[in-house]
Coordinates of C-alpha atoms and ligand atoms in Angstrom, one line a residue:
M1 CA 0.0 0.0 0.0
N2 CA 1.2 3.4 -0.9
R3 CA 1.6 5.3 2.4
R4 CA 2.6 8.6 0.8
Y5 CA -1.0 9.5 0.3
S6 CA -2.1 9.4 3.9
G7 CA -5.8 10.3 3.3
L8 CA -6.2 7.8 0.5
A9 CA -4.2 5.2 2.3
A10 CA -6.5 5.4 5.3
L11 CA -9.4 5.1 3.0
V12 CA -7.8 2.1 1.3
A13 CA -7.0 0.5 4.6
G14 CA -10.6 0.9 5.5
L15 CA -11.5 -1.6 2.8
V16 CA -9.3 -4.3 4.2
V17 CA -10.3 -3.8 7.9
G18 CA -14.0 -3.3 8.3
A19 CA -15.5 -0.2 9.8
T20 CA -15.4 -1.6 13.3
G21 CA -11.8 -2.4 12.9
A22 CA -12.5 -5.9 14.0
E23 CA -13.9 -7.8 11.0
P24 CA -11.5 -8.0 8.1
V25 CA -13.3 -7.6 4.7
A26 CA -12.4 -10.2 2.2
G27 CA -10.7 -9.1 -1.0
P28 CA -7.6 -7.1 -2.1
S29 CA -6.6 -3.7 -1.0
F30 CA -5.9 -1.1 -3.6
T31 CA -2.9 1.2 -4.0
A32 CA -3.5 4.9 -4.2
P33 CA -3.0 4.9 -8.0
E34 CA -5.5 2.1 -8.3
V35 CA -8.0 4.0 -6.2
R36 CA -7.6 6.9 -8.5
A37 CA -8.1 4.6 -11.5
I38 CA -11.3 3.2 -9.9
L39 CA -12.7 6.7 -9.1
A40 CA -12.1 7.7 -12.7
H41 CA -14.8 5.2 -13.8
G42 CA -17.5 7.5 -12.4
P43 CA -19.5 9.3 -11.3
W44 CA -22.6 7.8 -12.9
P45 CA -24.9 8.9 -14.4
P46 CA -23.0 11.6 -16.3
P47 CA -24.6 15.1 -16.8
W48 CA -26.9 15.7 -19.7
Q49 CA -25.5 17.6 -22.7
S50 CA -27.5 18.4 -25.8
D51 CA -26.0 17.8 -29.2
P52 CA -25.4 21.1 -31.0
S53 CA -25.3 19.3 -34.4
N54 CA -29.0 18.4 -34.0
R55 CA -31.5 21.2 -33.5
V56 CA -34.1 18.9 -32.0
S57 CA -31.7 17.3 -29.4
G58 CA -33.5 17.1 -26.0
Q59 CA -36.8 18.3 -27.4
P60 CA -39.7 16.3 -25.9
A61 CA -41.9 16.3 -29.0
S62 CA -38.9 15.0 -31.1
I63 CA -38.0 12.4 -28.5
A64 CA -41.6 11.0 -28.7
F65 CA -41.6 11.2 -32.5
G66 CA -38.2 9.4 -32.6
E67 CA -39.5 6.6 -30.3
R68 CA -42.5 6.2 -32.6
L69 CA -40.2 6.0 -35.7
F70 CA -37.8 3.6 -33.9
N71 CA -40.5 1.0 -33.6
D72 CA -42.0 1.5 -37.0
P73 CA -41.3 -1.3 -39.6
R74 CA -42.8 0.8 -42.4
L75 CA -39.5 2.7 -42.6
S76 CA -38.0 -0.5 -44.2
R77 CA -38.5 -1.1 -47.8
P78 CA -40.7 -4.2 -47.4
G79 CA -42.4 -2.9 -44.2
T80 CA -41.1 -5.7 -42.0
I81 CA -38.0 -4.4 -40.1
A82 CA -37.9 -1.6 -37.5
C83 CA -34.8 -0.3 -35.7
A84 CA -36.3 -2.2 -32.7
S85 CA -36.1 -5.5 -34.6
C86 CA -32.3 -5.5 -34.1
H87 CA -32.0 -3.1 -31.1
L88 CA -34.1 -4.8 -28.4
P89 CA -34.6 -2.9 -25.1
P90 CA -34.2 -6.0 -22.7
R91 CA -30.9 -6.8 -24.3
S92 CA -29.6 -3.2 -23.8
F93 CA -30.7 -2.6 -27.5
T94 CA -28.8 -5.5 -29.0
D95 CA -30.3 -8.7 -30.7
G96 CA -28.3 -11.6 -29.2
L97 CA -27.1 -12.7 -32.6
P98 CA -23.4 -13.0 -33.6
R99 CA -24.0 -10.8 -36.7
A100 CA -27.1 -8.8 -37.4
H101 CA -29.6 -10.0 -40.0
G102 CA -32.0 -7.5 -41.6
L103 CA -33.1 -8.0 -45.2
A104 CA -29.8 -9.9 -45.6
A105 CA -26.9 -11.1 -43.4
T106 CA -24.5 -8.4 -42.3
D107 CA -20.8 -8.7 -41.2
R108 CA -21.2 -7.0 -37.8
N109 CA -22.5 -7.6 -34.3
T110 CA -25.4 -5.2 -33.4
L111 CA -24.1 -2.4 -31.1
G112 CA -26.1 -1.5 -28.0
L113 CA -27.7 1.9 -27.9
A114 CA -27.7 2.7 -24.2
N115 CA -25.4 5.7 -23.5
V116 CA -24.9 6.1 -27.2
R117 CA -25.1 9.9 -27.0
R118 CA -21.6 9.8 -25.4
Q119 CA -19.8 8.4 -28.4
R120 CA -17.7 10.6 -30.6
W121 CA -17.4 8.1 -33.6
F122 CA -20.3 5.8 -34.3
G123 CA -20.3 2.2 -35.5
W124 CA -17.5 -0.4 -34.9
D125 CA -15.4 1.4 -37.4
G126 CA -16.4 5.0 -36.6
A127 CA -17.8 5.5 -40.1
N128 CA -20.1 8.3 -38.8
D129 CA -19.2 11.3 -36.6
N130 CA -22.7 12.0 -35.3
L131 CA -25.8 10.1 -34.1
W132 CA -28.3 11.3 -36.8
A133 CA -26.0 10.2 -39.7
Q134 CA -25.6 6.9 -37.9
S135 CA -29.4 6.6 -37.7
L136 CA -29.8 7.3 -41.4
R137 CA -27.4 4.5 -42.3
P138 CA -29.6 1.5 -41.5
L139 CA -32.6 3.0 -43.3
L140 CA -30.6 3.1 -46.5
D141 CA -28.4 0.0 -46.1
P142 CA -29.7 -2.8 -48.4
R143 CA -28.8 -5.5 -45.9
E144 CA -30.6 -3.7 -43.0
M145 CA -33.8 -1.8 -43.9
G146 CA -33.2 -1.4 -47.6
G147 CA -35.0 1.9 -48.2
D148 CA -33.8 5.2 -49.8
L149 CA -34.3 8.9 -49.0
A150 CA -37.5 9.0 -51.0
H151 CA -39.0 5.9 -49.3
V152 CA -38.3 7.3 -45.8
A153 CA -39.8 10.8 -46.6
A154 CA -42.8 9.2 -48.3
V155 CA -43.7 7.1 -45.2
V156 CA -43.8 10.2 -43.1
R157 CA -45.8 12.3 -45.6
A158 CA -48.3 9.5 -46.1
D159 CA -49.3 8.9 -42.5
A160 CA -51.4 11.5 -40.7
D161 CA -49.9 10.8 -37.2
L162 CA -46.3 10.9 -38.4
R163 CA -47.0 14.0 -40.5
E164 CA -48.4 15.8 -37.5
R165 CA -45.6 14.7 -35.2
Y166 CA -43.1 15.9 -37.8
R167 CA -44.8 19.3 -37.9
E168 CA -44.8 19.5 -34.1
S169 CA -41.1 18.6 -34.0
F170 CA -39.7 20.7 -36.9
G171 CA -42.2 23.6 -37.0
A172 CA -43.5 22.9 -40.5
P173 CA -45.0 19.9 -42.4
P174 CA -42.6 17.6 -44.3
S175 CA -41.6 19.4 -47.5
A176 CA -41.6 17.9 -51.0
A177 CA -37.8 17.5 -50.9
D178 CA -36.8 14.0 -49.8
E179 CA -33.4 14.5 -48.4
P180 CA -34.1 17.2 -45.8
V181 CA -37.1 15.2 -44.6
A182 CA -35.2 12.0 -44.3
V183 CA -32.4 13.7 -42.4
D184 CA -35.0 15.2 -40.0
V185 CA -36.4 11.7 -39.4
A186 CA -32.8 10.7 -38.5
K187 CA -32.5 13.7 -36.2
A188 CA -35.8 12.7 -34.4
L189 CA -34.5 9.1 -34.1
A190 CA -31.3 10.5 -32.6
A191 CA -33.2 12.7 -30.1
Y192 CA -34.9 9.5 -28.9
Q193 CA -31.7 7.5 -28.7
E194 CA -30.0 10.2 -26.7
T195 CA -32.4 9.4 -23.8
L196 CA -31.3 5.7 -23.6
A197 CA -29.0 5.3 -20.6
T198 CA -27.9 2.6 -18.3
G199 CA -28.8 2.8 -14.6
R200 CA -26.6 2.6 -11.5
T201 CA -24.7 -0.6 -11.0
P202 CA -23.1 -2.5 -8.1
F203 CA -19.8 -1.1 -9.3
D204 CA -21.1 2.5 -9.1
E205 CA -22.2 1.9 -5.5
F206 CA -18.8 0.6 -4.6
R207 CA -17.0 3.4 -6.5
D208 CA -19.1 6.1 -4.7
A209 CA -18.6 4.5 -1.3
L210 CA -14.8 4.5 -2.0
A211 CA -15.1 8.2 -2.9
R212 CA -16.9 9.0 0.3
G213 CA -14.6 6.9 2.5
D214 CA -17.7 4.8 3.4
D215 CA -16.2 1.4 4.4
R216 CA -19.5 -0.2 5.3
G217 CA -20.9 0.7 1.8
A218 CA -17.8 -0.5 0.1
A219 CA -17.9 -3.8 1.9
R220 CA -21.2 -4.6 0.2
Y221 CA -19.4 -5.1 -3.1
P222 CA -18.8 -8.9 -3.5
A223 CA -15.3 -10.1 -3.0
P224 CA -15.0 -11.8 -6.4
A225 CA -16.0 -8.6 -8.2
R226 CA -13.5 -6.7 -6.1
R227 CA -10.7 -9.1 -7.0
G228 CA -11.7 -8.8 -10.6
L229 CA -11.6 -5.0 -10.4
A230 CA -8.1 -5.3 -9.0
L231 CA -7.1 -7.3 -12.1
F232 CA -8.9 -4.8 -14.4
V233 CA -7.0 -1.8 -13.1
G234 CA -3.9 -3.8 -12.2
K235 CA -2.0 -6.5 -14.1
G236 CA -4.7 -6.8 -16.7
R237 CA -4.3 -3.1 -17.6
C238 CA -7.8 -3.3 -19.2
N239 CA -8.4 0.4 -18.2
V240 CA -5.7 1.6 -20.6
C241 CA -8.5 1.3 -23.3
H242 CA -11.7 0.7 -21.3
L243 CA -11.4 3.9 -19.3
G244 CA -13.6 6.6 -17.8
P245 CA -17.2 6.4 -16.7
D246 CA -18.1 4.7 -20.0
F247 CA -15.3 2.2 -19.8
T248 CA -14.0 3.2 -23.3
N249 CA -11.5 5.7 -24.6
G250 CA -13.7 6.0 -27.7
E251 CA -10.7 5.1 -29.9
F252 CA -9.9 2.1 -32.2
H253 CA -7.6 -0.8 -31.5
D254 CA -6.7 -4.3 -32.7
I255 CA -6.9 -6.9 -30.0
G256 CA -6.4 -9.9 -32.3
I257 CA -10.0 -10.6 -33.3
P258 CA -9.8 -12.0 -36.9
F259 CA -11.0 -9.5 -39.5
F260 CA -11.9 -12.0 -42.2
A261 CA -15.6 -11.4 -42.8
G262 CA -16.1 -14.3 -45.2
P263 CA -14.2 -16.2 -47.8
G264 CA -11.9 -13.7 -49.6
R265 CA -13.5 -10.8 -47.7
V266 CA -11.9 -8.7 -45.0
D267 CA -13.5 -6.1 -42.7
A268 CA -10.9 -3.3 -42.8
G269 CA -12.4 -1.7 -39.7
R270 CA -11.2 1.8 -38.8
H271 CA -9.2 2.1 -42.0
E272 CA -12.4 2.0 -44.1
G273 CA -14.3 3.9 -41.4
V274 CA -12.0 6.9 -41.7
R275 CA -12.4 6.9 -45.5
R276 CA -16.2 6.7 -45.2
V277 CA -16.6 9.4 -42.5
R278 CA -14.6 11.8 -44.6
A279 CA -16.6 11.0 -47.7
S280 CA -20.0 11.2 -46.1
R281 CA -22.4 14.0 -47.1
Y282 CA -23.9 13.7 -43.6
N283 CA -20.8 14.3 -41.6
L284 CA -20.3 17.3 -39.4
L285 CA -18.5 19.2 -42.1
G286 CA -21.5 18.8 -44.4
P287 CA -24.6 20.9 -45.0
F288 CA -26.9 19.2 -42.4
N289 CA -24.9 20.0 -39.3
D290 CA -27.1 22.4 -37.3
D291 CA -24.1 23.8 -35.4
S292 CA -23.3 26.9 -37.6
T293 CA -20.0 27.4 -35.7
R294 CA -18.8 24.0 -37.0
Q295 CA -16.9 23.6 -33.7
T296 CA -18.3 20.1 -33.6
A297 CA -16.5 19.3 -36.8
T298 CA -12.9 19.7 -35.6
A299 CA -12.1 16.0 -35.1
T300 CA -13.6 15.2 -38.5
R301 CA -11.5 17.9 -40.2
H302 CA -8.3 16.4 -38.9
V303 CA -8.9 12.6 -39.0
A304 CA -6.8 10.7 -41.5
A305 CA -6.4 7.0 -42.1
E306 CA -3.1 5.4 -41.1
H307 CA -1.8 2.0 -42.0
R308 CA -2.2 0.8 -38.4
N309 CA -6.0 1.5 -38.6
F310 CA -6.4 -1.6 -40.7
G311 CA -8.3 -4.2 -38.7
E312 CA -8.9 -1.8 -35.8
F313 CA -12.3 -1.6 -34.2
R314 CA -13.8 0.8 -31.6
V315 CA -13.3 0.0 -28.0
P316 CA -16.8 -0.9 -26.8
S317 CA -18.3 0.5 -23.6
L318 CA -18.5 -2.2 -20.9
R319 CA -21.6 -0.8 -19.2
D320 CA -24.4 -3.4 -19.3
V321 CA -22.0 -5.8 -21.0
A322 CA -23.5 -8.8 -19.3
R323 CA -26.6 -8.2 -21.4
T324 CA -25.1 -7.7 -24.8
A325 CA -23.7 -11.2 -25.7
P326 CA -22.3 -12.3 -28.1
Y327 CA -19.2 -10.1 -28.2
M328 CA -16.8 -8.3 -30.5
H329 CA -17.3 -6.6 -33.9
N330 CA -18.1 -10.0 -35.5
G331 CA -19.9 -11.6 -32.6
S332 CA -17.2 -14.3 -32.5
L333 CA -17.0 -14.7 -28.7
A334 CA -20.1 -16.1 -27.1
T335 CA -19.7 -15.3 -23.4
L336 CA -17.8 -13.0 -21.1
R337 CA -15.7 -16.0 -20.0
D338 CA -14.7 -16.5 -23.7
V339 CA -13.7 -12.8 -23.8
V340 CA -11.5 -13.0 -20.7
R341 CA -10.0 -16.2 -22.0
H342 CA -9.1 -14.4 -25.2
Y343 CA -7.1 -11.8 -23.3
S344 CA -5.6 -14.5 -21.2
E345 CA -4.3 -16.6 -24.1
L346 CA -3.8 -13.8 -26.6
D347 CA -1.8 -14.8 -29.7
E348 CA 0.9 -12.2 -30.0
E349 CA 1.6 -13.3 -33.6
R350 CA -1.9 -12.3 -34.5
L351 CA -1.5 -8.7 -33.4
H352 CA -0.2 -7.4 -36.7
A353 CA 3.2 -5.7 -37.2
D354 CA 2.3 -2.3 -35.9
G355 CA -0.1 -3.8 -33.4
E356 CA -0.7 -3.1 -29.8
Q357 CA 2.2 -2.6 -27.4
I358 CA -0.2 -2.7 -24.4
L359 CA -1.5 -6.2 -24.9
R360 CA 0.3 -9.3 -23.6
P361 CA -1.3 -12.7 -22.9
L362 CA -2.3 -12.5 -19.2
R363 CA -2.1 -16.2 -18.4
L364 CA -4.8 -16.0 -15.8
T365 CA -5.7 -18.9 -13.5
D366 CA -9.2 -20.2 -13.6
A367 CA -10.0 -18.4 -10.3
E368 CA -8.7 -15.1 -11.8
I369 CA -10.9 -15.6 -14.9
D370 CA -13.9 -16.1 -12.6
D371 CA -13.1 -12.9 -10.8
L372 CA -12.7 -10.8 -13.9
V373 CA -16.0 -12.2 -15.2
A374 CA -17.7 -11.3 -11.8
F375 CA -16.3 -7.8 -12.1
L376 CA -17.6 -7.4 -15.7
E377 CA -21.0 -8.6 -14.5
S378 CA -21.1 -6.0 -11.8
L379 CA -21.1 -3.3 -14.6
S380 CA -24.8 -4.1 -15.4
A381 CA -27.7 -2.3 -13.8
S382 CA -30.4 -4.5 -12.2
Q383 CA -33.2 -5.1 -14.7
A384 CA -35.4 -2.7 -12.6
N385 CA -33.3 0.5 -13.1
S386 CA -32.0 -0.5 -16.5
S387 CA -31.4 0.8 -19.9
T388 CA -34.6 2.3 -20.9
S389 CA -34.5 4.6 -17.9
R390 CA -34.3 8.2 -19.2
S391 CA -31.2 10.2 -18.6
R392 CA -33.1 13.4 -18.3
Ligands
HEC1 C1 -30.5 -5.5 -39.2 C2 -30.3 -5.1 -37.9 C3 -30.3 -3.6 -37.6 C4 -31.3 -2.7 -37.8 C5 -32.6 -2.9 -38.5 C6 -30.8 -1.4 -37.2 N1 -29.6 -1.6 -36.7 FE1 -28.5 -0.2 -35.7 N2 -26.9 -1.4 -35.7 C7 -26.9 -2.7 -36.3 C8 -25.5 -3.1 -36.4 C9 -25.0 -4.4 -37.0 C10 -24.7 -2.0 -35.9 C11 -23.1 -1.9 -36.0 C12 -22.9 -1.3 -37.3 C13 -21.4 -1.1 -37.7 O1 -20.6 -1.1 -36.9 O2 -21.2 -0.9 -38.9 C14 -25.6 -1.0 -35.5 C15 -25.2 0.2 -35.0 C16 -26.1 1.3 -34.7 C17 -25.7 2.5 -34.0 C18 -24.3 2.9 -33.6 C19 -24.1 2.7 -32.1 C20 -22.7 3.1 -31.6 O3 -22.4 2.8 -30.4 O4 -21.9 3.6 -32.4 C21 -26.8 3.3 -33.9 C22 -26.9 4.7 -33.3 C23 -27.9 2.5 -34.5 N3 -27.4 1.3 -34.9 C24 -29.2 3.0 -34.6 C25 -30.1 2.4 -35.4 C26 -31.4 3.0 -35.8 C27 -31.8 4.4 -35.4 C28 -32.0 2.1 -36.6 C29 -33.3 2.3 -37.3 C30 -33.4 3.4 -38.2 C31 -31.2 0.9 -36.6 N4 -30.1 1.1 -35.9 C32 -31.6 -0.3 -37.3 C33 -28.0 -3.4 -36.6 C34 -29.2 -2.9 -36.9
HEC2 C1 -5.6 -2.1 -26.5 C2 -6.9 -1.7 -26.0 C3 -7.7 -2.7 -25.1 C4 -7.3 -3.3 -23.9 C5 -6.0 -3.1 -23.2 C6 -8.4 -4.1 -23.5 N1 -9.4 -4.0 -24.4 FE1 -11.2 -5.0 -24.3 N2 -11.7 -4.4 -26.2 C7 -10.9 -3.5 -27.0 C8 -11.4 -3.5 -28.4 C9 -10.8 -2.7 -29.5 C10 -12.5 -4.4 -28.4 C11 -13.4 -4.7 -29.6 C12 -12.5 -5.6 -30.6 C13 -13.2 -6.1 -31.8 O1 -14.4 -6.2 -31.8 O2 -12.5 -6.5 -32.7 C14 -12.7 -4.9 -27.0 C15 -13.7 -5.7 -26.6 C16 -13.9 -6.1 -25.3 C17 -15.1 -6.7 -24.8 C18 -16.3 -7.1 -25.6 C19 -17.4 -6.0 -25.5 C20 -18.5 -6.1 -26.5 O3 -19.5 -5.5 -26.3 O4 -18.3 -6.8 -27.5 C21 -14.9 -6.9 -23.4 C22 -15.9 -7.6 -22.5 C23 -13.6 -6.5 -23.1 N3 -13.0 -5.9 -24.2 C24 -13.0 -6.5 -21.8 C25 -11.7 -6.3 -21.6 C26 -10.9 -6.7 -20.5 C27 -11.5 -7.5 -19.3 C28 -9.6 -6.3 -20.6 C29 -8.4 -6.6 -19.7 C30 -8.1 -8.0 -19.6 C31 -9.6 -5.6 -21.9 N4 -10.8 -5.6 -22.5 C32 -8.4 -4.9 -22.4 C33 -9.7 -2.9 -26.6 C34 -9.0 -3.2 -25.4

């Protein structure tokens, strides 16, 4: 234990010896730097911030309109697939499949939508720099909902309820021009998705007890989860990438998951994502960003593909992770135990030439694997105060 930080050291010692000083609490103690690392994974929930690129962000009428659209299969070309067909609320807005299947099979695992407003780059490859562009994508993708701008706009114009909700949301009825109407539909969808957030978890209770110096509160966190947490911020160095309140740095890495999407086909990940975000007409540099200062577009202006981006994917958030199996961009790992085993047995050869310096096979014991899994499970809210709870 690091005694130089006397305040923190006392706090840390409190975790080992119970509040009465008599009952030792099972589980490891944390060094002062580890305590700082743990505190950095909160507080939760984070404060609300509206999205300057979307003029209806945070507007109640648009949130309600967006929720309605999210559940409407008519937005797909054959009228059979809604956003909610793949993004199911009880699974933290994923579908339980390795790779999503809309009108046809896709190459990627469905991403959850809880806390999505906090991302900077959207999709596993960051091919969009804002939530509304990312919401337009599945409407137009032939493998997902298979429509086009004209189909999306026509659905809204043709239905009295949707037309009225559009008018309430945007101040005028849908115009005859398809593109601005379809982009507005995507902005209402974004307004709704911004309200999706995960609730408080056992980890958050522990983290806040630690911050308050409340030993009794901290002692309620089960010992296996606490040992797993010690591995997460300690020898596992998981928090180099899975950091902050969302357990992600929002960046892209290669952790040795194969990127062959099928025979003779590769998923180039971030390398292709950078090309696409730069080329997109719906990026923050384009005509549909409602932030006239374009301050929101700085990252997009400067992003450039580098060789190392090939086969890199976005670091996923770990909040609610127990509910979003299977895992990884291609859904190739079925359980959290499989994920932890992957990090334990990592094939260094597989990490390509300019691969990650951070990752080493951890060679964990079975007991350590159990602990790390217990910790990851403690990042999910109980079903009762879970993902559909509103952040505002
Ligand atoms: C066929 C299944 C399917 C349908 C239908 C679908 N999605 Fe998705 N969604 C996915 C998959 C797969 C990904 C990951 C895509 C990628 O990385 O390229 C994803 C990713 C996303 C993301 C990015 C999340 C993040 O963390 O970056 C958002 C936002 C999203 N979808 C919203 C929607 C909306 C809104 C709709 C309806 C208009 C919708 N999706 C319809 C499968 C689907
Ligand atoms: C070098 C950065 C990095 C480090 C270090 C790291 N991860 Fe990851 N993690 C990622 C990336 C990137 C992915 C997604 C990879 C993909 O899909 O190809 C991921 C995926 C995951 C997933 C799957 C989540 C999902 O929704 O699919 C879990 C769980 C996970 N990591 C836990 C851990 C644990 C536990 C550790 C420490 C043993 C760790 N990670 C260390 C970058 C990292």
